[in-house]
N, CA, C and O atoms as a DFTB+ gen file, in Angstrom:
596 C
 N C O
     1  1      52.101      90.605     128.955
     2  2      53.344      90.886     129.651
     3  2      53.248      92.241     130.339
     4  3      52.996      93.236     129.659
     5  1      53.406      92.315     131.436
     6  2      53.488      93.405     132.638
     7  2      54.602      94.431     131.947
     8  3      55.663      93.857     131.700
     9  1      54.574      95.443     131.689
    10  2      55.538      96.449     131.644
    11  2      56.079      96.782     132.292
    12  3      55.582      96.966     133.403
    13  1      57.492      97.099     132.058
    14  2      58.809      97.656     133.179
    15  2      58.722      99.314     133.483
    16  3      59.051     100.194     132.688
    17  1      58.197      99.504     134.831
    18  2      57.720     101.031     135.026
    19  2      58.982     101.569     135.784
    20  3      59.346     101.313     136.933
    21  1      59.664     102.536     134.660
    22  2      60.939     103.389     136.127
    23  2      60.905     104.843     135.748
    24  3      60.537     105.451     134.743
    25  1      61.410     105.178     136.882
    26  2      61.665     107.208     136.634
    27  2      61.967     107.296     135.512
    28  3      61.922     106.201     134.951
    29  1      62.269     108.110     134.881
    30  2      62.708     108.552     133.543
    31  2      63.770     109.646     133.920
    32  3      63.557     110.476     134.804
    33  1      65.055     109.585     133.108
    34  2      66.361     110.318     133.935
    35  2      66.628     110.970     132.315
    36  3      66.191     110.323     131.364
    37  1      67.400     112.336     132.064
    38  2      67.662     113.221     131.301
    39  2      67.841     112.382     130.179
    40  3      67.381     112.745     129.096
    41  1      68.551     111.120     130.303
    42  2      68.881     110.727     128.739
    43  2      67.761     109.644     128.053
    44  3      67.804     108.918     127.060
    45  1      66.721     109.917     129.110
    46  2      65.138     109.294     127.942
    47  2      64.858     110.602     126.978
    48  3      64.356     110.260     125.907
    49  1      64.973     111.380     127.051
    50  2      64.814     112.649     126.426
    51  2      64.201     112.286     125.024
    52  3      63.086     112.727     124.744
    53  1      64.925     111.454     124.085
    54  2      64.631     111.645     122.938
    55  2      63.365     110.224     123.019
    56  3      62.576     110.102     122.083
    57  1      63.336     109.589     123.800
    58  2      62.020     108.463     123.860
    59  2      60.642     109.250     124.572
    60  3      59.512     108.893     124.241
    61  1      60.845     110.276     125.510
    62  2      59.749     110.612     125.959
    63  2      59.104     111.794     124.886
    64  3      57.897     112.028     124.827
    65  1      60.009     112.404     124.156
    66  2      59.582     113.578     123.058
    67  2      58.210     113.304     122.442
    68  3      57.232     113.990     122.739
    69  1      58.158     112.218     121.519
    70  2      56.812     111.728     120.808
    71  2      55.657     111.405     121.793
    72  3      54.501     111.790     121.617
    73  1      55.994     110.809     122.638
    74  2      54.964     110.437     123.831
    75  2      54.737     111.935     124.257
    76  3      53.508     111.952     124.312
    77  1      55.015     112.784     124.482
    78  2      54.968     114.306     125.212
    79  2      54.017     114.696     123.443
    80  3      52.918     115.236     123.566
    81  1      54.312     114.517     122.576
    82  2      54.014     115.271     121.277
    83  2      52.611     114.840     121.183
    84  3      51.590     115.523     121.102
    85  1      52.850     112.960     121.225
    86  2      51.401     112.828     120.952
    87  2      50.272     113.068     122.061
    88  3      49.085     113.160     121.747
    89  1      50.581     113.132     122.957
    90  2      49.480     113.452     124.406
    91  2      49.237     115.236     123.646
    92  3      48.377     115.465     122.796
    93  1      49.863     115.927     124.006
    94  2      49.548     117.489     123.417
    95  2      48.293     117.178     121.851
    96  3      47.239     117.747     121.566
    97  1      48.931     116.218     121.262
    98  2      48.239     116.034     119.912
    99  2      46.809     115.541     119.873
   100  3      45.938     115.759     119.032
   101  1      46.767     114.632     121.283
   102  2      45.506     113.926     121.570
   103  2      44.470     115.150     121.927
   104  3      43.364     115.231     121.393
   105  1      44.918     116.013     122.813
   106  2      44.089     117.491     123.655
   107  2      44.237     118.346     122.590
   108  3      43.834     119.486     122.823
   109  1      44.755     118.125     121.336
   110  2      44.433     119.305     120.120
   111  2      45.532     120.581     121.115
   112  3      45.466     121.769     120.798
   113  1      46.040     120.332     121.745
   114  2      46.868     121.616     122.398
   115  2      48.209     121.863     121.756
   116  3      48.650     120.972     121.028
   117  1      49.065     123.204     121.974
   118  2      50.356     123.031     121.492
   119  2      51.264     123.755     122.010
   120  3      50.691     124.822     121.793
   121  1      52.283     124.082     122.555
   122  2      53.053     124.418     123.616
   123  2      54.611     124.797     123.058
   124  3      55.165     123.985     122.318
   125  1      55.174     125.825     123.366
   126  2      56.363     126.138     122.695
   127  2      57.430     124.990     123.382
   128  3      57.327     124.211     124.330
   129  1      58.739     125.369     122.188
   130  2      59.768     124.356     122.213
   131  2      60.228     124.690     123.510
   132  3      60.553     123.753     124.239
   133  1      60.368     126.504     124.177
   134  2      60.949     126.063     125.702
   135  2      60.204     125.985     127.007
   136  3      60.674     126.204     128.123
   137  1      58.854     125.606     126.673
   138  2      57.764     124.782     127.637
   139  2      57.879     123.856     127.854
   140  3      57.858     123.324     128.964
   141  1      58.080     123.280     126.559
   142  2      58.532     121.266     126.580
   143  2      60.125     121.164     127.307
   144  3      60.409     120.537     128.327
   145  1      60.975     121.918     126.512
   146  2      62.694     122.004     127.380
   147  2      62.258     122.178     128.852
   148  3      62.562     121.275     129.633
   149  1      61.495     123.377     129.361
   150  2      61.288     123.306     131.350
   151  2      60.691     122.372     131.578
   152  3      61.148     121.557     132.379
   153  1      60.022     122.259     131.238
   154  2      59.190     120.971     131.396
   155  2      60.102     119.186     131.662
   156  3      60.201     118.303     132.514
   157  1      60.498     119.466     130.518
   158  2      61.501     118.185     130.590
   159  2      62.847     118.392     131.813
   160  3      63.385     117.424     132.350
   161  1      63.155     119.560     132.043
   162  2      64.082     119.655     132.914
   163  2      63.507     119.847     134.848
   164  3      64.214     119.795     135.855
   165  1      62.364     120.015     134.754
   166  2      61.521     120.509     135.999
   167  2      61.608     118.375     136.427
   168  3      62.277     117.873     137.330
   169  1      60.493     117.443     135.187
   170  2      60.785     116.664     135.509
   171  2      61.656     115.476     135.996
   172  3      61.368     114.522     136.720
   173  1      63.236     115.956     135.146
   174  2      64.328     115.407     136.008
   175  2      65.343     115.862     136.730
   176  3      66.338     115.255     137.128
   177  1      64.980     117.145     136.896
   178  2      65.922     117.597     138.407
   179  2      65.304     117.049     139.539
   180  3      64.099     116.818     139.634
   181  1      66.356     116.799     140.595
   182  2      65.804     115.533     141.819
   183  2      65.506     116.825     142.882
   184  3      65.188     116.509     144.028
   185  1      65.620     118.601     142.466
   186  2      65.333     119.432     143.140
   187  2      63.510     120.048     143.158
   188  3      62.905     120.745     143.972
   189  1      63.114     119.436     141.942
   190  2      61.821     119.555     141.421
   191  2      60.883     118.593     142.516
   192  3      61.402     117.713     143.202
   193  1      59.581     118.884     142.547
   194  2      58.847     118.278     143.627
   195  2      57.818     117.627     142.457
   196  3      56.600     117.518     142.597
   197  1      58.514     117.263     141.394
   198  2      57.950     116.969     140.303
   199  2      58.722     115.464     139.453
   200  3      59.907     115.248     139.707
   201  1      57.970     114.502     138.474
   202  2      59.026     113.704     138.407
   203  2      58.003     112.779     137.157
   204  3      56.793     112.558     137.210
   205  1      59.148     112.313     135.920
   206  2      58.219     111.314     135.364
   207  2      58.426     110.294     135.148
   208  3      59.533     110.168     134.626
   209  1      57.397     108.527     135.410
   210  2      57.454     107.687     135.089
   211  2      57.331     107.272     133.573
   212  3      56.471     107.786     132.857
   213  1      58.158     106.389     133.137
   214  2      57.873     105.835     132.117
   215  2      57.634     103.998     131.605
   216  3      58.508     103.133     131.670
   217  1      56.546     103.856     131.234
   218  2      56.404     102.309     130.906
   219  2      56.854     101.846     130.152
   220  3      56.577     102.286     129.037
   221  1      58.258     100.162     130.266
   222  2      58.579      99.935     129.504
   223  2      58.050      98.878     128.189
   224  3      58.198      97.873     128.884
   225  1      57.733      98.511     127.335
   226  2      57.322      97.006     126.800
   227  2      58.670      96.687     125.992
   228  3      59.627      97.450     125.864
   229  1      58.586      95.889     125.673
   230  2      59.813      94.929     124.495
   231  2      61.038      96.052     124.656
   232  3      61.550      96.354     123.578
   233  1      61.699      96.851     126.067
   234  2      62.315      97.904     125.467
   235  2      62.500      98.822     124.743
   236  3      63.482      99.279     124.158
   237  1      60.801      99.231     124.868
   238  2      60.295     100.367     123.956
   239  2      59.861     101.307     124.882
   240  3      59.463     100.594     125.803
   241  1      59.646     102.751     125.295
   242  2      59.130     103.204     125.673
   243  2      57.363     103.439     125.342
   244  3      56.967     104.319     124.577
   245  1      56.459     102.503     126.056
   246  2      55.210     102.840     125.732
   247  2      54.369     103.384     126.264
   248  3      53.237     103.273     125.794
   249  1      54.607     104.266     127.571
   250  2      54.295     105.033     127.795
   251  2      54.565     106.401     128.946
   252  3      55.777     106.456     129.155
   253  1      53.883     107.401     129.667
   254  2      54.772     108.271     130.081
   255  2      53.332     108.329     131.443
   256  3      52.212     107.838     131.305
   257  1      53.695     108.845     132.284
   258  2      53.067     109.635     133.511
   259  2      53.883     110.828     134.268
   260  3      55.070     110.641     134.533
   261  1      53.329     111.894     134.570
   262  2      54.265     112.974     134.934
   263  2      53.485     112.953     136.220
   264  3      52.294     112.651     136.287
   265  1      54.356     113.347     137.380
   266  2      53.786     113.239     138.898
   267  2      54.110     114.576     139.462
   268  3      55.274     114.974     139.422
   269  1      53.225     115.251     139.950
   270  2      53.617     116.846     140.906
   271  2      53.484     116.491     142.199
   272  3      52.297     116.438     142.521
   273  1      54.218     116.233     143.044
   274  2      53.482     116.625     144.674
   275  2      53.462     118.323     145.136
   276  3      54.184     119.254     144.778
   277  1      52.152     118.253     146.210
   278  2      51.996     119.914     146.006
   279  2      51.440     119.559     147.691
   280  3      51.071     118.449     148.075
   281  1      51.497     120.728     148.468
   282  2      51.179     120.620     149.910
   283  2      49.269     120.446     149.993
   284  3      48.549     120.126     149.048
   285  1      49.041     120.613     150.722
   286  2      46.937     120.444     151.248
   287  2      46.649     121.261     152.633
   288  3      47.427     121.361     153.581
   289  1      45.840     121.607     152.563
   290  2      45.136     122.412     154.205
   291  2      44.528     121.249     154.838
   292  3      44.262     121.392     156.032
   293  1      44.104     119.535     154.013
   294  2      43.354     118.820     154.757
   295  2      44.346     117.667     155.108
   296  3      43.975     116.939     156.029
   297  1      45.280     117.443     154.655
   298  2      46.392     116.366     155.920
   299  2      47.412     116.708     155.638
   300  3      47.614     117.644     154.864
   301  1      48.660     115.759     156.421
   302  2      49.767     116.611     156.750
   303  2      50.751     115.981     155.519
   304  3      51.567     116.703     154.947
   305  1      50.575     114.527     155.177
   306  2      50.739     114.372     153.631
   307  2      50.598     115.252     152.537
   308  3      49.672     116.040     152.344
   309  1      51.978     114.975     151.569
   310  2      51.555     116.023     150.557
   311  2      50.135     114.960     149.594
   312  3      49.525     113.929     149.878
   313  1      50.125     115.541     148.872
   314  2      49.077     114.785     147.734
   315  2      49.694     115.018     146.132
   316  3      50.057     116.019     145.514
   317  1      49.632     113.923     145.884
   318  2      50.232     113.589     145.106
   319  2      49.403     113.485     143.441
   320  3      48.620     112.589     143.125
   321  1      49.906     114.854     142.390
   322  2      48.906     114.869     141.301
   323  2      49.605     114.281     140.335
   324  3      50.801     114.533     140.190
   325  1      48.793     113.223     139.368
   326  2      48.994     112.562     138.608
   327  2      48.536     113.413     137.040
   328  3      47.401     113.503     136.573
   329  1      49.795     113.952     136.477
   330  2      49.061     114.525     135.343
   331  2      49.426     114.035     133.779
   332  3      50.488     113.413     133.746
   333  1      49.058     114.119     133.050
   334  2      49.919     113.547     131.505
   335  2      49.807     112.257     131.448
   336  3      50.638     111.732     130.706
   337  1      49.123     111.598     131.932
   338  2      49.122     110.068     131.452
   339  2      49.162     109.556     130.078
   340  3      48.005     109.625     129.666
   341  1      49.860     109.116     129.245
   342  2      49.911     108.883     127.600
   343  2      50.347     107.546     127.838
   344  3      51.023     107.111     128.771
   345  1      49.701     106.774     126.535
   346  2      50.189     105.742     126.252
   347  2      50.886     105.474     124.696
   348  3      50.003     105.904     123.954
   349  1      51.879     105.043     123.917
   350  2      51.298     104.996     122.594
   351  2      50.381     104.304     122.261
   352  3      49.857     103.429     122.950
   353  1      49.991     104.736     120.785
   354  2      48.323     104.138     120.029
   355  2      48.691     102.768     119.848
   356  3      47.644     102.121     119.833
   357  1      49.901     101.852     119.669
   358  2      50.132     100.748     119.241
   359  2      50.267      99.869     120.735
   360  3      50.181      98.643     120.669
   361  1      50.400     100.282     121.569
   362  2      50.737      99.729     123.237
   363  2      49.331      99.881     124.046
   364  3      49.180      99.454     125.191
   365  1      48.065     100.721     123.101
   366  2      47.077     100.857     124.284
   367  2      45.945      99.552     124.670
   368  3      45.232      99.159     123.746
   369  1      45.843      99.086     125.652
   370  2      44.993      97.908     125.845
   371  2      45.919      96.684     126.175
   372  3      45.528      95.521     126.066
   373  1      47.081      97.011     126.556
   374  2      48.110      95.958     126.915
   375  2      48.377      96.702     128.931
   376  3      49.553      96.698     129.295
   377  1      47.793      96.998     129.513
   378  2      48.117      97.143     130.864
   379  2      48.891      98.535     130.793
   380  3      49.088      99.148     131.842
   381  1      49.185      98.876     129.980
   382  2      50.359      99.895     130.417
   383  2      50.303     101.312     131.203
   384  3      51.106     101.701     132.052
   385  1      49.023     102.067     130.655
   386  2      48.178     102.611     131.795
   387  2      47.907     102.217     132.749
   388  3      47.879     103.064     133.641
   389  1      47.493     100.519     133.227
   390  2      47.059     100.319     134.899
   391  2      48.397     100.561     135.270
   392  3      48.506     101.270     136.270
   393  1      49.658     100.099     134.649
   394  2      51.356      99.651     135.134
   395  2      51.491     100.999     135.591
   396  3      51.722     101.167     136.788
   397  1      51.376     102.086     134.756
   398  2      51.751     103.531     135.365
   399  2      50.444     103.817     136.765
   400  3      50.561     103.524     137.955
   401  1      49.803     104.175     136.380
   402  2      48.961     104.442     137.671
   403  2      49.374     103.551     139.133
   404  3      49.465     103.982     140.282
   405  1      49.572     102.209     138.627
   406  2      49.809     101.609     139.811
   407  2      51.008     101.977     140.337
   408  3      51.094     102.394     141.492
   409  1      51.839     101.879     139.689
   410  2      53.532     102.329     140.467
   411  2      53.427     104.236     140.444
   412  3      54.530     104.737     140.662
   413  1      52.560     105.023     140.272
   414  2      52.454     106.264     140.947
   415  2      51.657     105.931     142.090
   416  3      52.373     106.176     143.061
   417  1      50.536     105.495     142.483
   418  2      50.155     104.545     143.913
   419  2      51.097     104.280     144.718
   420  3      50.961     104.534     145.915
   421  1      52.504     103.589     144.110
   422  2      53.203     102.899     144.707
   423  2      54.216     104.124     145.485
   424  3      54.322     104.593     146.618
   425  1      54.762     104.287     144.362
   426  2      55.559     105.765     144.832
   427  2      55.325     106.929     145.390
   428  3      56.091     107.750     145.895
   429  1      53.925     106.914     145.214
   430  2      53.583     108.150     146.124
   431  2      53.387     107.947     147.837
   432  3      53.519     108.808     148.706
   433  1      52.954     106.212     148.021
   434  2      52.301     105.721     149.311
   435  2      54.109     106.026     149.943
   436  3      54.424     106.909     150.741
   437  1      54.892     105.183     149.410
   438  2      56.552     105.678     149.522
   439  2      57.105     107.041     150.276
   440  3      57.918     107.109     151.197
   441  1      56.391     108.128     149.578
   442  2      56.924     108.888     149.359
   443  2      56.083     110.070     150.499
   444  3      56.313     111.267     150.669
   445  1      55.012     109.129     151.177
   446  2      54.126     110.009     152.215
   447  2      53.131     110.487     152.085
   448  3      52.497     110.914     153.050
   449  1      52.605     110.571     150.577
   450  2      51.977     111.315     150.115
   451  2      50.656     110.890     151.281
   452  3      50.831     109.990     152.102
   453  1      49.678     111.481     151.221
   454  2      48.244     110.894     151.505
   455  2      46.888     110.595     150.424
   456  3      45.843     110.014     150.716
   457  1      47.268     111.175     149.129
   458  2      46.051     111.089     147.939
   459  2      46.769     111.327     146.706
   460  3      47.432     112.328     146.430
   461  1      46.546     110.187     145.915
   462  2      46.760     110.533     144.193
   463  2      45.607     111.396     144.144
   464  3      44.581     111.303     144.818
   465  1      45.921     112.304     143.203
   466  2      44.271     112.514     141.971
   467  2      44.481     113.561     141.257
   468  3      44.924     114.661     141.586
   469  1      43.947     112.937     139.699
   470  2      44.344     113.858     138.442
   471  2      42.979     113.770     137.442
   472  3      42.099     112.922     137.597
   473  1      42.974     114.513     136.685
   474  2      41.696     115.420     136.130
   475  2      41.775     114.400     134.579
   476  3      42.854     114.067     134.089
   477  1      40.456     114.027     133.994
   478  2      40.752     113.535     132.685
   479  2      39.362     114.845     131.578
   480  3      38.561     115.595     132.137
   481  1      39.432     114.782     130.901
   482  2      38.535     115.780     130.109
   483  2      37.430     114.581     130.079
   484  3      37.510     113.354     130.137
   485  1      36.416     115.468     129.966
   486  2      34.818     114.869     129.996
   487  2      34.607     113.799     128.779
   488  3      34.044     112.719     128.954
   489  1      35.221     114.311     127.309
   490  2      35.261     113.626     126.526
   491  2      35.776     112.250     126.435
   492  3      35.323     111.398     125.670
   493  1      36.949     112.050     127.427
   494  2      38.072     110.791     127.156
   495  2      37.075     109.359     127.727
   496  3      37.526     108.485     128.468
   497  1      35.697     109.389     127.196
   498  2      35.160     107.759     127.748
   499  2      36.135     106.595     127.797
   500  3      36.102     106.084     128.916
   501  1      36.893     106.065     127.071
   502  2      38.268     105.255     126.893
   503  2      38.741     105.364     128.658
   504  3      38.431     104.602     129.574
   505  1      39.552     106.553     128.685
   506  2      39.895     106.665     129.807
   507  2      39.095     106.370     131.492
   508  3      39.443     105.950     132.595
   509  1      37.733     106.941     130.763
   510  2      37.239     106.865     132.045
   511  2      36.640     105.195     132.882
   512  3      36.297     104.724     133.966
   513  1      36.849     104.849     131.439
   514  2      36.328     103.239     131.780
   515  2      37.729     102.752     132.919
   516  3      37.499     102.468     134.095
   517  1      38.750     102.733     132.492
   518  2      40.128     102.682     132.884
   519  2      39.485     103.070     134.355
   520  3      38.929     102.274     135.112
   521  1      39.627     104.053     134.513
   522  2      39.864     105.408     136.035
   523  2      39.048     104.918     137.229
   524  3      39.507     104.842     138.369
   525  1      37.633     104.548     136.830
   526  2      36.716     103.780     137.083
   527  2      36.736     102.388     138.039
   528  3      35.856     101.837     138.701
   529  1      37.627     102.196     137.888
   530  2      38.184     100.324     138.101
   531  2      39.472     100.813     138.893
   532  3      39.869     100.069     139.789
   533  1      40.236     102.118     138.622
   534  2      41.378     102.079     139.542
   535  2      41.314     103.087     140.680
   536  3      42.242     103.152     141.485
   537  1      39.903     104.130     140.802
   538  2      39.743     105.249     141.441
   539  2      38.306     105.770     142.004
   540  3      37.259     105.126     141.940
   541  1      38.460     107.001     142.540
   542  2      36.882     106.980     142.646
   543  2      36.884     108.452     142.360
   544  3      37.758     109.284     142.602
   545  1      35.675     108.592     141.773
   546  2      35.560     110.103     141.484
   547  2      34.944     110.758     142.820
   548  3      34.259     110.203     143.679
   549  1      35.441     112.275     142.744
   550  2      35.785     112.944     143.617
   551  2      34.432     113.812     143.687
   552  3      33.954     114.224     144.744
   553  1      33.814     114.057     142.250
   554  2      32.891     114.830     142.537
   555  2      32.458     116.210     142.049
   556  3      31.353     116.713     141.848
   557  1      34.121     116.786     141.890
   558  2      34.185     118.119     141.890
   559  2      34.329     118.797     140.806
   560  3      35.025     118.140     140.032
   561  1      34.025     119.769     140.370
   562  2      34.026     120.398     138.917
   563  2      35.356     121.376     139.172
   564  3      35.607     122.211     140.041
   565  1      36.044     120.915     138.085
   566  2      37.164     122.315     137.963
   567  2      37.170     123.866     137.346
   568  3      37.376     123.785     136.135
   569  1      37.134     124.179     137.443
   570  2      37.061     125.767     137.239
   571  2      38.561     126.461     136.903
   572  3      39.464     126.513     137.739
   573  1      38.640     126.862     135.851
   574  2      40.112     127.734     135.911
   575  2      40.109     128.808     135.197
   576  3      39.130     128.970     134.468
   577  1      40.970     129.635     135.197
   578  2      41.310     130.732     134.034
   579  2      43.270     131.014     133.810
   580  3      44.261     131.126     134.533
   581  1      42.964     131.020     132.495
   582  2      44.474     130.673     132.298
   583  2      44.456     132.346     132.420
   584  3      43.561     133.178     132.269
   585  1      46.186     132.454     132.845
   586  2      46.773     133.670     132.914
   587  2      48.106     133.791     131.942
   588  3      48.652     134.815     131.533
   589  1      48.371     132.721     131.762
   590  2      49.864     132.666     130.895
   591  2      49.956     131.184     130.508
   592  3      49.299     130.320     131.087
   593  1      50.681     130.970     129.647
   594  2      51.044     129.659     129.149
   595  2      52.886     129.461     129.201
   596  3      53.405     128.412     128.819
């Protein structure tokens, strides 16, 4: 069964929490309580250039995608980054990852964008089998240095 993919509006709040907990839990990462509060509020203000899908099954929330659009020097489309992809552990291998990726495809082509593309860690083979079949790798090595959290 295809999952029901829609925005997620202030009063998923308490369904997207665990899905937000366990993705942080999966990357061993951990993030204060008012990182997750901006965070959650960045994604549903309609003033944010930011926004998150959520997949439905049996009327469960099973999973989450968070979307940034951000401007480019190479077209006049924004581009559209796909970050946080989570599924739960009991929902994974039922479509629900292709369901999100595809309706951020969908919404972004919508929305003008000119390019999805989001970063998975080297480790996540699972994932990459997935990414593989819906994308093409880009090539490029990321490089960063954190300054603040």
């Amino acid at each position: 069964m295809t999952p029901n993919v829609r925005e997620l509006t202030p009063a998923d709040f308490a369904s997207w929490l665990p899905l937000w907990r366990g993705y942080l839990k999966f990357y061993e990462s951990s993030l204060t309580e008012e990182t997750t509060q901006t965070t959650w509020h960045r994604l549903t203000d309609p003033k944010e250039p930011m926004f998150a899908l959520g997949a439905y099954s049996e009327n469960k929330l099973a999973g989450i995608v968070h979307i940034i659009y951000h401007r480019s020097c190479w077209t006049t489309g924004d581009y559209c980054y796909l970050q946080d992809l989570f599924t739960a552990e009991d929902a994974r291998g039922q479509g629900v990852a292709t369901a999100l990726i595809e309706a951020v495809y969908a919404r972004a082509k919508a929305d003008g964008a000119s390019r999805v593309h989001w970063l998975t860690h080297e480790t996540n083979a699972t994932a990459q089998k997935l990414y593989e079949k819906l994308a093409a790798r880009s090539g490029f090595i990321q490089y960063r240095k954190i300054l603040s959290l």
